[in-house]
JSON list of N, CA and C in Angstrom, two decimals:
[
{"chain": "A", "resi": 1, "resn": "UNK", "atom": "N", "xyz": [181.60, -87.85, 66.11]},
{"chain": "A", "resi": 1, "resn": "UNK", "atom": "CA", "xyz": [180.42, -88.51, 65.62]},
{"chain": "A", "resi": 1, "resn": "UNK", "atom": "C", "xyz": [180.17, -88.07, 64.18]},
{"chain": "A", "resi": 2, "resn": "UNK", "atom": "N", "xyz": [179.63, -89.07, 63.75]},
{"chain": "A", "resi": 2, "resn": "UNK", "atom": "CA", "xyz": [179.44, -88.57, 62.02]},
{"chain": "A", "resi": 2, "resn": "UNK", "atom": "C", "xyz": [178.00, -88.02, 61.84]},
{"chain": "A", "resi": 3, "resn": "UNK", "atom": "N", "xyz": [178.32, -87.25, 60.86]},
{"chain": "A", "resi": 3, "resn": "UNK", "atom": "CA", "xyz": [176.88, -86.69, 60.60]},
{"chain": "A", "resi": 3, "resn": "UNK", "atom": "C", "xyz": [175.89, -87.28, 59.42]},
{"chain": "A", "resi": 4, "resn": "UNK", "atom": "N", "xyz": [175.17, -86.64, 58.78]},
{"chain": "A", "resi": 4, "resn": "UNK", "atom": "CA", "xyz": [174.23, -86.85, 57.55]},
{"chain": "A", "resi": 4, "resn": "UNK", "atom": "C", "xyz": [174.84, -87.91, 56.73]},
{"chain": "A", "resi": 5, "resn": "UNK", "atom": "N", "xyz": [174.41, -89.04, 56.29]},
{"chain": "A", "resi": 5, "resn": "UNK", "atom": "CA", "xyz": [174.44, -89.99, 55.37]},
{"chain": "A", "resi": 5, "resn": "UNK", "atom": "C", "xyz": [174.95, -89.65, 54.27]},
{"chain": "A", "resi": 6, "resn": "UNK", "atom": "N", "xyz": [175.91, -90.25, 53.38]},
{"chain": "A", "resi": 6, "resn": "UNK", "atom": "CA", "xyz": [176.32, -90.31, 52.03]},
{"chain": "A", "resi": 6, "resn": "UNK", "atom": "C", "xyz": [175.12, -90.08, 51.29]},
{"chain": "A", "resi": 7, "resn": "UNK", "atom": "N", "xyz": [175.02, -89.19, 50.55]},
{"chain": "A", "resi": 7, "resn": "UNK", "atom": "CA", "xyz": [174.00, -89.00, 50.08]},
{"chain": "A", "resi": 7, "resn": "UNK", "atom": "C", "xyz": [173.10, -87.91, 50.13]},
{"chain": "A", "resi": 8, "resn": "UNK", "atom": "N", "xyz": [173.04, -87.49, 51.40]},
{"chain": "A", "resi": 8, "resn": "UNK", "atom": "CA", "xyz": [171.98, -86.20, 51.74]},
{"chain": "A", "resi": 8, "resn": "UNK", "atom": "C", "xyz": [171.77, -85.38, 50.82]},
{"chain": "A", "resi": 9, "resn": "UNK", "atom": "N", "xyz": [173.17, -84.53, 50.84]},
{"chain": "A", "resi": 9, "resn": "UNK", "atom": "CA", "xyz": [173.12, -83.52, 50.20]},
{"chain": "A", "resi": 9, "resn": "UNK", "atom": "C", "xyz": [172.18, -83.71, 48.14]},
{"chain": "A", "resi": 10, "resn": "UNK", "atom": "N", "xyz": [172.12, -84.78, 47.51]},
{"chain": "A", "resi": 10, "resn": "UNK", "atom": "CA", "xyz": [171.54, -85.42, 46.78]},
{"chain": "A", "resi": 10, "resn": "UNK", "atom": "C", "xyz": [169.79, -84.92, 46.95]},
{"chain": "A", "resi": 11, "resn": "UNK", "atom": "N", "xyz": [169.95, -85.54, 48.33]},
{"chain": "A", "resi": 11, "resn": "UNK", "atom": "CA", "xyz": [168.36, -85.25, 49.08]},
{"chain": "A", "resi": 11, "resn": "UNK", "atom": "C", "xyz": [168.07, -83.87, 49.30]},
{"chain": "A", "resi": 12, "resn": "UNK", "atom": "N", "xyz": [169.12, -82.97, 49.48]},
{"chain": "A", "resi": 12, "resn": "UNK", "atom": "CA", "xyz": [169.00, -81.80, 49.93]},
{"chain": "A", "resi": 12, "resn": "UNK", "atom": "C", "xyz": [168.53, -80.83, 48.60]},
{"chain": "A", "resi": 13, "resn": "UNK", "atom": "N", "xyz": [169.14, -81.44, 47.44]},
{"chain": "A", "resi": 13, "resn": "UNK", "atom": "CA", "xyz": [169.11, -80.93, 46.36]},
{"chain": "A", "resi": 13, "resn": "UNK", "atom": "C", "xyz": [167.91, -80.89, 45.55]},
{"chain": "A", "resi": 14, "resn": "UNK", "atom": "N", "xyz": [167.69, -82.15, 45.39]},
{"chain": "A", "resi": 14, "resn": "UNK", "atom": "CA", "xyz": [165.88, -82.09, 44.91]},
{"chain": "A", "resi": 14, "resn": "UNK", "atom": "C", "xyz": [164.80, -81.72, 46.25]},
{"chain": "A", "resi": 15, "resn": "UNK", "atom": "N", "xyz": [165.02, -81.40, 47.49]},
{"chain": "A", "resi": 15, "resn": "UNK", "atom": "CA", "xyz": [163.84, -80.71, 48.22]},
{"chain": "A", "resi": 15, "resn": "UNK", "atom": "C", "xyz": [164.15, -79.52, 47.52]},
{"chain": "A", "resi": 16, "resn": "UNK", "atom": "N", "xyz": [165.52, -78.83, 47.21]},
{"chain": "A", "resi": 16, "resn": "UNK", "atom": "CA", "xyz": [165.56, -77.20, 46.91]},
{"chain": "A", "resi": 16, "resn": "UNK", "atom": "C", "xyz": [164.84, -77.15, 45.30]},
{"chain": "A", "resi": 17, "resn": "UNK", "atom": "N", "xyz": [165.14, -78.32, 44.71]},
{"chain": "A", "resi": 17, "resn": "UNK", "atom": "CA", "xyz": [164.86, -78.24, 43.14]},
{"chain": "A", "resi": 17, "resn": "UNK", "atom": "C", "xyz": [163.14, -78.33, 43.36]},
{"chain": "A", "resi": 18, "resn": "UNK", "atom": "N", "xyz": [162.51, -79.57, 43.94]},
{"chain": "A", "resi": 18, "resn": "UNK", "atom": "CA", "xyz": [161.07, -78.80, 44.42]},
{"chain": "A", "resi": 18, "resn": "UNK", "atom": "C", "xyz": [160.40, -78.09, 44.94]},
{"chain": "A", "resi": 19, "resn": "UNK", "atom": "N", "xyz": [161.45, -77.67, 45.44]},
{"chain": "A", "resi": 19, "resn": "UNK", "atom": "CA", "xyz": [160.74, -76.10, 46.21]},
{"chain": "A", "resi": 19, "resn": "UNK", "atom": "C", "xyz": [160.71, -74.87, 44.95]},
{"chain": "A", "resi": 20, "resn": "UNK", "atom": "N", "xyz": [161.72, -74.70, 44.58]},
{"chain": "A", "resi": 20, "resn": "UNK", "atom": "CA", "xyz": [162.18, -74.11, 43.21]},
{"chain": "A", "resi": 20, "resn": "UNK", "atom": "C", "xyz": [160.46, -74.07, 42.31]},
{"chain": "A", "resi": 21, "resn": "UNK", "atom": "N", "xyz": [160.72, -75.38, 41.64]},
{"chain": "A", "resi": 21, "resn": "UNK", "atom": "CA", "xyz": [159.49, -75.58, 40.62]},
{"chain": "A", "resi": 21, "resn": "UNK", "atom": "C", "xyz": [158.14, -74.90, 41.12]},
{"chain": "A", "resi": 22, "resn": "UNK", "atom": "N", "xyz": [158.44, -75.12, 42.62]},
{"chain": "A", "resi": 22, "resn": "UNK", "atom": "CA", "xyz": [156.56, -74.49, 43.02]},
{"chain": "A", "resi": 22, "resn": "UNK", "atom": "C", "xyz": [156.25, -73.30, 43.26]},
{"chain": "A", "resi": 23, "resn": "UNK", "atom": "N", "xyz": [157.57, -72.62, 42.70]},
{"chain": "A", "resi": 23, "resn": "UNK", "atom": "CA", "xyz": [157.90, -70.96, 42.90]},
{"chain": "A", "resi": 23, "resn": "UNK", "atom": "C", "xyz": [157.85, -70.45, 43.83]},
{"chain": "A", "resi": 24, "resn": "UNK", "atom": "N", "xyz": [158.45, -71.06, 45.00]},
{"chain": "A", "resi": 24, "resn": "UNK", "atom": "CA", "xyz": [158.85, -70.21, 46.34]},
{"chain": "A", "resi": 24, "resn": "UNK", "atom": "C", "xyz": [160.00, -69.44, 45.84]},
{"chain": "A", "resi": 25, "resn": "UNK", "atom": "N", "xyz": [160.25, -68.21, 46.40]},
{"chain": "A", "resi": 25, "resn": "UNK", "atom": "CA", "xyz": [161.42, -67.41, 45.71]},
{"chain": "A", "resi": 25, "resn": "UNK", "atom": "C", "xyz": [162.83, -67.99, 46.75]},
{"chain": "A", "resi": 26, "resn": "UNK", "atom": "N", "xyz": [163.67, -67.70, 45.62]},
{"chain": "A", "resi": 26, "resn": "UNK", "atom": "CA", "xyz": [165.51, -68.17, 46.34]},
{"chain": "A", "resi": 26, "resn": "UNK", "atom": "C", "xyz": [165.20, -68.09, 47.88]},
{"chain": "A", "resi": 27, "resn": "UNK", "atom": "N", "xyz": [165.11, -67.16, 48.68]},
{"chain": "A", "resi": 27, "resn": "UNK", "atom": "CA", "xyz": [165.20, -67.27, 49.95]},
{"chain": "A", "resi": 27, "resn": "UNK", "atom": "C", "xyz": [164.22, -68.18, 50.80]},
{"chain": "A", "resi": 28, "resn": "UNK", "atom": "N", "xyz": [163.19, -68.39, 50.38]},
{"chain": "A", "resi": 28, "resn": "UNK", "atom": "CA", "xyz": [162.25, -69.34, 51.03]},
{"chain": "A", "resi": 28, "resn": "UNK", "atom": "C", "xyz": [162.15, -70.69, 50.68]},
{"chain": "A", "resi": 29, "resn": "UNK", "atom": "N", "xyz": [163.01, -70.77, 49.27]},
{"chain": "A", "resi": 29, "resn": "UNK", "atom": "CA", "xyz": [163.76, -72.03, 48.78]},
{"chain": "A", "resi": 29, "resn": "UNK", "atom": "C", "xyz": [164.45, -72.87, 49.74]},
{"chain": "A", "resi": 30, "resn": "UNK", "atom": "N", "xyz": [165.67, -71.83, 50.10]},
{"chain": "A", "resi": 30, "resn": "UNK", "atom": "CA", "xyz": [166.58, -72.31, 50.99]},
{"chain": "A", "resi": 30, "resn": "UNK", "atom": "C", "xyz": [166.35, -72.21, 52.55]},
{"chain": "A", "resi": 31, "resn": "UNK", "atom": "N", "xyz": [165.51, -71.54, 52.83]},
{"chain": "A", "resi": 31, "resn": "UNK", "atom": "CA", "xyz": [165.68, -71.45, 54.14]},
{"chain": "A", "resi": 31, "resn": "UNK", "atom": "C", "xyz": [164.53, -72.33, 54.55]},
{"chain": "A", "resi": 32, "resn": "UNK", "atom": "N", "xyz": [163.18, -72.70, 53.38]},
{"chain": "A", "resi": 32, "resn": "UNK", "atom": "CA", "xyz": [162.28, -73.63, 54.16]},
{"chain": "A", "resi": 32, "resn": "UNK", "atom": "C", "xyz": [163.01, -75.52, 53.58]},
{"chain": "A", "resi": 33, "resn": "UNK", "atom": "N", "xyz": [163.87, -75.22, 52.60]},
{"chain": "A", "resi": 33, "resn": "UNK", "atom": "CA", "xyz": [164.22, -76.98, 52.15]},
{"chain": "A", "resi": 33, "resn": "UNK", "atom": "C", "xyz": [165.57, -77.01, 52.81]},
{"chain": "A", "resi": 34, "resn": "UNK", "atom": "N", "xyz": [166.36, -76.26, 53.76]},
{"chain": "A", "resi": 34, "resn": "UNK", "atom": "CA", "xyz": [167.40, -76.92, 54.54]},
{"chain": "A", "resi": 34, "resn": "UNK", "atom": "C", "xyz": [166.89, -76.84, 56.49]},
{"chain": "A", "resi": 35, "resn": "UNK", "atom": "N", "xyz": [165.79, -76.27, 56.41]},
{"chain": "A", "resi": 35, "resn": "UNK", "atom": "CA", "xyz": [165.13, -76.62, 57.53]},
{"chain": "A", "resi": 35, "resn": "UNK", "atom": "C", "xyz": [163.89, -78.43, 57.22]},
{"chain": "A", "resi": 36, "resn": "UNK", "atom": "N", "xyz": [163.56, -78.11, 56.23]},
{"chain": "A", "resi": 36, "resn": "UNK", "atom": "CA", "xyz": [162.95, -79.33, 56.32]},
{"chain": "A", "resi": 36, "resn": "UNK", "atom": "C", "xyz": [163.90, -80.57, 56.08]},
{"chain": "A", "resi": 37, "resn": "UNK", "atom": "N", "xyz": [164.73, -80.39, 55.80]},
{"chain": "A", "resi": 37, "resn": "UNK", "atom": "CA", "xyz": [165.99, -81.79, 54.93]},
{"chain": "A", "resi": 37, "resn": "UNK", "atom": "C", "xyz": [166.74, -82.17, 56.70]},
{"chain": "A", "resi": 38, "resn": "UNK", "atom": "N", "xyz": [166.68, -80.86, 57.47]},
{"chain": "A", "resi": 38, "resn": "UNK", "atom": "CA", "xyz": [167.20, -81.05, 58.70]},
{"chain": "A", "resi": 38, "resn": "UNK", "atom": "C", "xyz": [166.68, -81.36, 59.84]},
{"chain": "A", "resi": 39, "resn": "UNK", "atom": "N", "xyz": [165.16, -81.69, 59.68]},
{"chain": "A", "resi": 39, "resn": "UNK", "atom": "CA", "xyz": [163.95, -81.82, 60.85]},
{"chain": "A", "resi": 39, "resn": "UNK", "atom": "C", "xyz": [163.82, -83.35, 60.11]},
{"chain": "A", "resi": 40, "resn": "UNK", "atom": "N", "xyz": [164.03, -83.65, 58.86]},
{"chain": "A", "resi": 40, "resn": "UNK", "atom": "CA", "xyz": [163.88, -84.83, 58.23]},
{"chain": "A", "resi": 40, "resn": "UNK", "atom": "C", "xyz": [165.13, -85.81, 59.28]},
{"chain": "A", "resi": 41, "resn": "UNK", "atom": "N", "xyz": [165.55, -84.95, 58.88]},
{"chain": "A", "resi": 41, "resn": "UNK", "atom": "CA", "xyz": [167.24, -85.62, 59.36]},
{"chain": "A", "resi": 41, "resn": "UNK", "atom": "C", "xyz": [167.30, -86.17, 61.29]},
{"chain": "A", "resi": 42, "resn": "UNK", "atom": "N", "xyz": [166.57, -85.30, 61.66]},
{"chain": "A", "resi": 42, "resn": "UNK", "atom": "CA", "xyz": [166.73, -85.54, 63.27]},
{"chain": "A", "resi": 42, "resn": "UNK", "atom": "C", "xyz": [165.82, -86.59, 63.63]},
{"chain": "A", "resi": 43, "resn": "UNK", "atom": "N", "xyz": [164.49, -86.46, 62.89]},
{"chain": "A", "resi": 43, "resn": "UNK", "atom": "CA", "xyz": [163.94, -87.54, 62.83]},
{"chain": "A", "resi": 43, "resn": "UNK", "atom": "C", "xyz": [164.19, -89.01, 63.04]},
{"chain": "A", "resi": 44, "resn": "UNK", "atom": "N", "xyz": [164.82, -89.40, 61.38]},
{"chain": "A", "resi": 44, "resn": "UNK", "atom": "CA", "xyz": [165.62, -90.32, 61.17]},
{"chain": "A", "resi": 44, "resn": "UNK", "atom": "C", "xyz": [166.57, -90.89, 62.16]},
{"chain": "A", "resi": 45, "resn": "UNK", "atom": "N", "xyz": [167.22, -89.58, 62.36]},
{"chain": "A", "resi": 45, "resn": "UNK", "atom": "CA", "xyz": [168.21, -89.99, 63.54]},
{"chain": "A", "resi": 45, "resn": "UNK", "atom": "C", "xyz": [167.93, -90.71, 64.86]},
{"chain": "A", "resi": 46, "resn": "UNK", "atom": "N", "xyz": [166.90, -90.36, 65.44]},
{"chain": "A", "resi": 46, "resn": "UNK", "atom": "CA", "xyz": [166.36, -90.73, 66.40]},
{"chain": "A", "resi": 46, "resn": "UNK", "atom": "C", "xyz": [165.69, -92.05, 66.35]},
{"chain": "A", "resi": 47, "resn": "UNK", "atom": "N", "xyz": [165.20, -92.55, 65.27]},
{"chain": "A", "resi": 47, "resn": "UNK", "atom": "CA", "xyz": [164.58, -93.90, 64.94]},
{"chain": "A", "resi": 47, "resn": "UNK", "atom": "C", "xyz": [165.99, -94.72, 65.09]},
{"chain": "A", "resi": 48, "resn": "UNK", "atom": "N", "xyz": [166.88, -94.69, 63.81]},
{"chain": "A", "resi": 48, "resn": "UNK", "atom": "CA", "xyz": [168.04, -95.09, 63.45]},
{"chain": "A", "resi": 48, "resn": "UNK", "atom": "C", "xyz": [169.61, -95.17, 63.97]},
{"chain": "A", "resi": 49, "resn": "UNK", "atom": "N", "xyz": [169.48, -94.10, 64.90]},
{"chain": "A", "resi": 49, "resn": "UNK", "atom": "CA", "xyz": [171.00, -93.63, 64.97]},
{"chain": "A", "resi": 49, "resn": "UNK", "atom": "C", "xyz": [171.69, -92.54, 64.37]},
{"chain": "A", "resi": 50, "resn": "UNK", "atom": "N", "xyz": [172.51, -91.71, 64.27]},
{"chain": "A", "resi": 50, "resn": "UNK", "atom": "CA", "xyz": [172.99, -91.50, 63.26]},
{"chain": "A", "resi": 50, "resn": "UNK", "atom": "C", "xyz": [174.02, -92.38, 62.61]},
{"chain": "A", "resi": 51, "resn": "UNK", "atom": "N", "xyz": [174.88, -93.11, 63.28]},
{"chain": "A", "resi": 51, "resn": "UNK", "atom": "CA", "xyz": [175.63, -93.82, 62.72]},
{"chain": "A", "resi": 51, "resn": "UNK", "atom": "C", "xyz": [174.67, -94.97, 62.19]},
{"chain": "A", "resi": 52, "resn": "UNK", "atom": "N", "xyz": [173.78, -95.15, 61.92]},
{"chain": "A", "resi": 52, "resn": "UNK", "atom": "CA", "xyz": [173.18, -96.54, 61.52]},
{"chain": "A", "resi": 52, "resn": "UNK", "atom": "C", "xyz": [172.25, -96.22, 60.14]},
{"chain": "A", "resi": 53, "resn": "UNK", "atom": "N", "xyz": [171.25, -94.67, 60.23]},
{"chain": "A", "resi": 53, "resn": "UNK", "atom": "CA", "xyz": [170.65, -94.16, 59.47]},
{"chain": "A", "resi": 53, "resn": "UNK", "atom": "C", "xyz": [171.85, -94.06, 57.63]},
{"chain": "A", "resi": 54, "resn": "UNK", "atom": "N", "xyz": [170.37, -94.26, 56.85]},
{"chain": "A", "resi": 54, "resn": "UNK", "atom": "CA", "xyz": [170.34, -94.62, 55.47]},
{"chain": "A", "resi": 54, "resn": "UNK", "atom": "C", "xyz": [169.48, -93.11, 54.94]},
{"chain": "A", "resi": 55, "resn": "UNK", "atom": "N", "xyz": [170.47, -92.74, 53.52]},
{"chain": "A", "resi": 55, "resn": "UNK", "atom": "CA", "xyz": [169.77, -91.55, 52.90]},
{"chain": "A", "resi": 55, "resn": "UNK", "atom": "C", "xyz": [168.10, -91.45, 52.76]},
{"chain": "A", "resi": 56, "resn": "UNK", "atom": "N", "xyz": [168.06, -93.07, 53.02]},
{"chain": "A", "resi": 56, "resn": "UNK", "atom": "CA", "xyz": [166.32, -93.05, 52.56]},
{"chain": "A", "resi": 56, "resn": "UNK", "atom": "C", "xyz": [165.69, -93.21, 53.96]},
{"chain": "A", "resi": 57, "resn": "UNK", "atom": "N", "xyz": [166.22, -93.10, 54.49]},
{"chain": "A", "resi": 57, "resn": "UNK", "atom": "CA", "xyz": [165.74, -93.15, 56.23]},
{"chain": "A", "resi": 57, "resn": "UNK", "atom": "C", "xyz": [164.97, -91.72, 56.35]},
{"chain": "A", "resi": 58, "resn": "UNK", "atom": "N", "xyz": [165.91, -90.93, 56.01]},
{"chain": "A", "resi": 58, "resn": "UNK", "atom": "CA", "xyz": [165.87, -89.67, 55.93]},
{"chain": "A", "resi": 58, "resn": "UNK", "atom": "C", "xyz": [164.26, -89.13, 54.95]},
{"chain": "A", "resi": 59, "resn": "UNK", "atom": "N", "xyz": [164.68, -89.47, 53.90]},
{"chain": "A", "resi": 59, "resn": "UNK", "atom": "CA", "xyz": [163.34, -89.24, 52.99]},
{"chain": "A", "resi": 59, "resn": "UNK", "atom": "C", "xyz": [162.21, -89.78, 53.67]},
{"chain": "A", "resi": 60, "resn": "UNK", "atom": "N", "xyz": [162.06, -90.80, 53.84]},
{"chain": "A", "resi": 60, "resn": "UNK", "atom": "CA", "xyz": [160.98, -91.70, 54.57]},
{"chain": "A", "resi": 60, "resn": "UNK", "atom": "C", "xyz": [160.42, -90.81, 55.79]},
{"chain": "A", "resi": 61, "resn": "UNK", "atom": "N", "xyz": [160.99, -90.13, 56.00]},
{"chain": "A", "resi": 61, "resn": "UNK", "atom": "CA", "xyz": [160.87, -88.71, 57.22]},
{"chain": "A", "resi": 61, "resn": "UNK", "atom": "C", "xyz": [160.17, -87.88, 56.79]},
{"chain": "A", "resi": 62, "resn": "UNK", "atom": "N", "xyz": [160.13, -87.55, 55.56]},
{"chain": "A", "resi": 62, "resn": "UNK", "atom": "CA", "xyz": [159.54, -85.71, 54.84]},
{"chain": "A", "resi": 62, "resn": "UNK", "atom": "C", "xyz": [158.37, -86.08, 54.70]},
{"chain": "A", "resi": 63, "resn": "UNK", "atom": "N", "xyz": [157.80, -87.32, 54.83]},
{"chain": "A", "resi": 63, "resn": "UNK", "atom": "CA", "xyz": [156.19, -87.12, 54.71]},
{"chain": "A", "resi": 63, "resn": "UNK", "atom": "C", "xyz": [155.82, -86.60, 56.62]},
{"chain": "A", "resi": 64, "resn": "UNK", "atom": "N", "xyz": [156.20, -86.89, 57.35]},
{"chain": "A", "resi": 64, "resn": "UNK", "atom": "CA", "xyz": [156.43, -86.86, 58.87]},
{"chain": "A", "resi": 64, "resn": "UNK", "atom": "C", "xyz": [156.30, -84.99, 59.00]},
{"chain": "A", "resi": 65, "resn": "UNK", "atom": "N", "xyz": [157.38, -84.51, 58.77]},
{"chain": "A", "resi": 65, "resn": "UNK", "atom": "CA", "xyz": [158.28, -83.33, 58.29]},
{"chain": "A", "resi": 65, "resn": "UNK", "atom": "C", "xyz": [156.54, -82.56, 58.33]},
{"chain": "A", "resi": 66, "resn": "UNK", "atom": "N", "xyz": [156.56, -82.96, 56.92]},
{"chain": "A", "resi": 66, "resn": "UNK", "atom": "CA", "xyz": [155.35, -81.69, 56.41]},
{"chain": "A", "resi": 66, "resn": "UNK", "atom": "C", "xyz": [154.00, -81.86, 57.15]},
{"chain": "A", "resi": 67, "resn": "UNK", "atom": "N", "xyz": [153.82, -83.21, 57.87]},
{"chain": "A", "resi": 67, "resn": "UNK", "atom": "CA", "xyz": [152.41, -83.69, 58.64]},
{"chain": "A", "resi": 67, "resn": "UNK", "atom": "C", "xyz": [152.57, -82.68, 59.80]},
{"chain": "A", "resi": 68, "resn": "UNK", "atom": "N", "xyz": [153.96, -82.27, 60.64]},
{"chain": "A", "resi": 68, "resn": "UNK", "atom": "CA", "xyz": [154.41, -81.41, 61.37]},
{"chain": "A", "resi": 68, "resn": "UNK", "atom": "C", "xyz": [154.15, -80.47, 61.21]},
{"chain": "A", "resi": 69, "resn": "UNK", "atom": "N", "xyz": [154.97, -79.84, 60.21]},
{"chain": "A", "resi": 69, "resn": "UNK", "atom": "CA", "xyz": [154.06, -78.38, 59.44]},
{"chain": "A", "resi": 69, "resn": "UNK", "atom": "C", "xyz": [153.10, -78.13, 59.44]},
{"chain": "A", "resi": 70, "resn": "UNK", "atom": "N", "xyz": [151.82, -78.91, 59.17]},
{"chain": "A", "resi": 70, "resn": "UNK", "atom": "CA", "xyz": [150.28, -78.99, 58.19]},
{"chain": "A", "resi": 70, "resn": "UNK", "atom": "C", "xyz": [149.94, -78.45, 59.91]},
{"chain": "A", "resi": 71, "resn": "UNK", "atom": "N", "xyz": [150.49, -79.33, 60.80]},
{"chain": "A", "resi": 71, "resn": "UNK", "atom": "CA", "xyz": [149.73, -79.57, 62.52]},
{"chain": "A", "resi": 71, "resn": "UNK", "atom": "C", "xyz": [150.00, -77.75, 62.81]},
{"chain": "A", "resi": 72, "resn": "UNK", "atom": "N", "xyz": [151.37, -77.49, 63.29]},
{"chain": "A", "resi": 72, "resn": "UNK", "atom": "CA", "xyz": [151.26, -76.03, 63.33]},
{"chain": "A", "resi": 72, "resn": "UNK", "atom": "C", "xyz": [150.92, -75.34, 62.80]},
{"chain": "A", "resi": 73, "resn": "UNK", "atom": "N", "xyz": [150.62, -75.02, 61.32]},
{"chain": "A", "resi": 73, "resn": "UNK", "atom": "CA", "xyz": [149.75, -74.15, 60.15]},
{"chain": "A", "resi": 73, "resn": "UNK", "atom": "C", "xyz": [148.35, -73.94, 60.83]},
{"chain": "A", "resi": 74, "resn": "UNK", "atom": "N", "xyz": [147.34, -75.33, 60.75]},
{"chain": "A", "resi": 74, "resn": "UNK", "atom": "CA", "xyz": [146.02, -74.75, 61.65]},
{"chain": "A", "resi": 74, "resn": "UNK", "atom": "C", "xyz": [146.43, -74.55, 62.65]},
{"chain": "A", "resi": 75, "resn": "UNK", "atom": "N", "xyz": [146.78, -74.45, 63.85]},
{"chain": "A", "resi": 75, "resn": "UNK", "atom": "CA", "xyz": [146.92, -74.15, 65.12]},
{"chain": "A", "resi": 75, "resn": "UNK", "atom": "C", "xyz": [146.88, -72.38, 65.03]},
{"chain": "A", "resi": 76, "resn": "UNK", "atom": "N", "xyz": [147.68, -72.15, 64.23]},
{"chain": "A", "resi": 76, "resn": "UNK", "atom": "CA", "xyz": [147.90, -70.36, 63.84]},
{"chain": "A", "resi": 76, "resn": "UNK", "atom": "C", "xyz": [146.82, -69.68, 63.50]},
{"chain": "A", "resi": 77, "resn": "UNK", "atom": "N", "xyz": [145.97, -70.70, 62.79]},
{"chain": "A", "resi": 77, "resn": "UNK", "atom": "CA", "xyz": [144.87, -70.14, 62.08]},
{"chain": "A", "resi": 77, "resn": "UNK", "atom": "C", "xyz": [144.00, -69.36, 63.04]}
]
């Protein structure tokens, strides 16, 4: 079975390059923008397929992604 769309890694690159800019340090760079690029991704998948899913399928996900996040953040509180 094939994986991630032509393209991802593209996608993968500017979540790390915005994570970057908002000064999360290298490790929380990478470890919170290839968990989110990959919760994006399963997402997608599940709507789409993976064989059917589009790089922007994927993006169209990260608003989803972080609404996820925001939900467990208060819960902790």
């Amino acid at each position: 079975m094939r994986g991630l769309p032509r393209g991802s890694g593209d996608i993968l690159t500017g979540i790390l390059t915005s994570l970057s800019a908002q000064r999360y340090s290298g490790e929380q760079t990478c470890i919170l923008g290839v968990w989110l690029h990959g919760r994006a991704a399963d997402l997608a998948s599940e709507k789409h397929s993976k064989e059917a899913m589009l790089p922007t399928d994927v993006i169209d996900e990260l608003g989803t992604v972080f609404q996820e996040l925001n939900r467990k953040s208060i819960r902790n509180l």
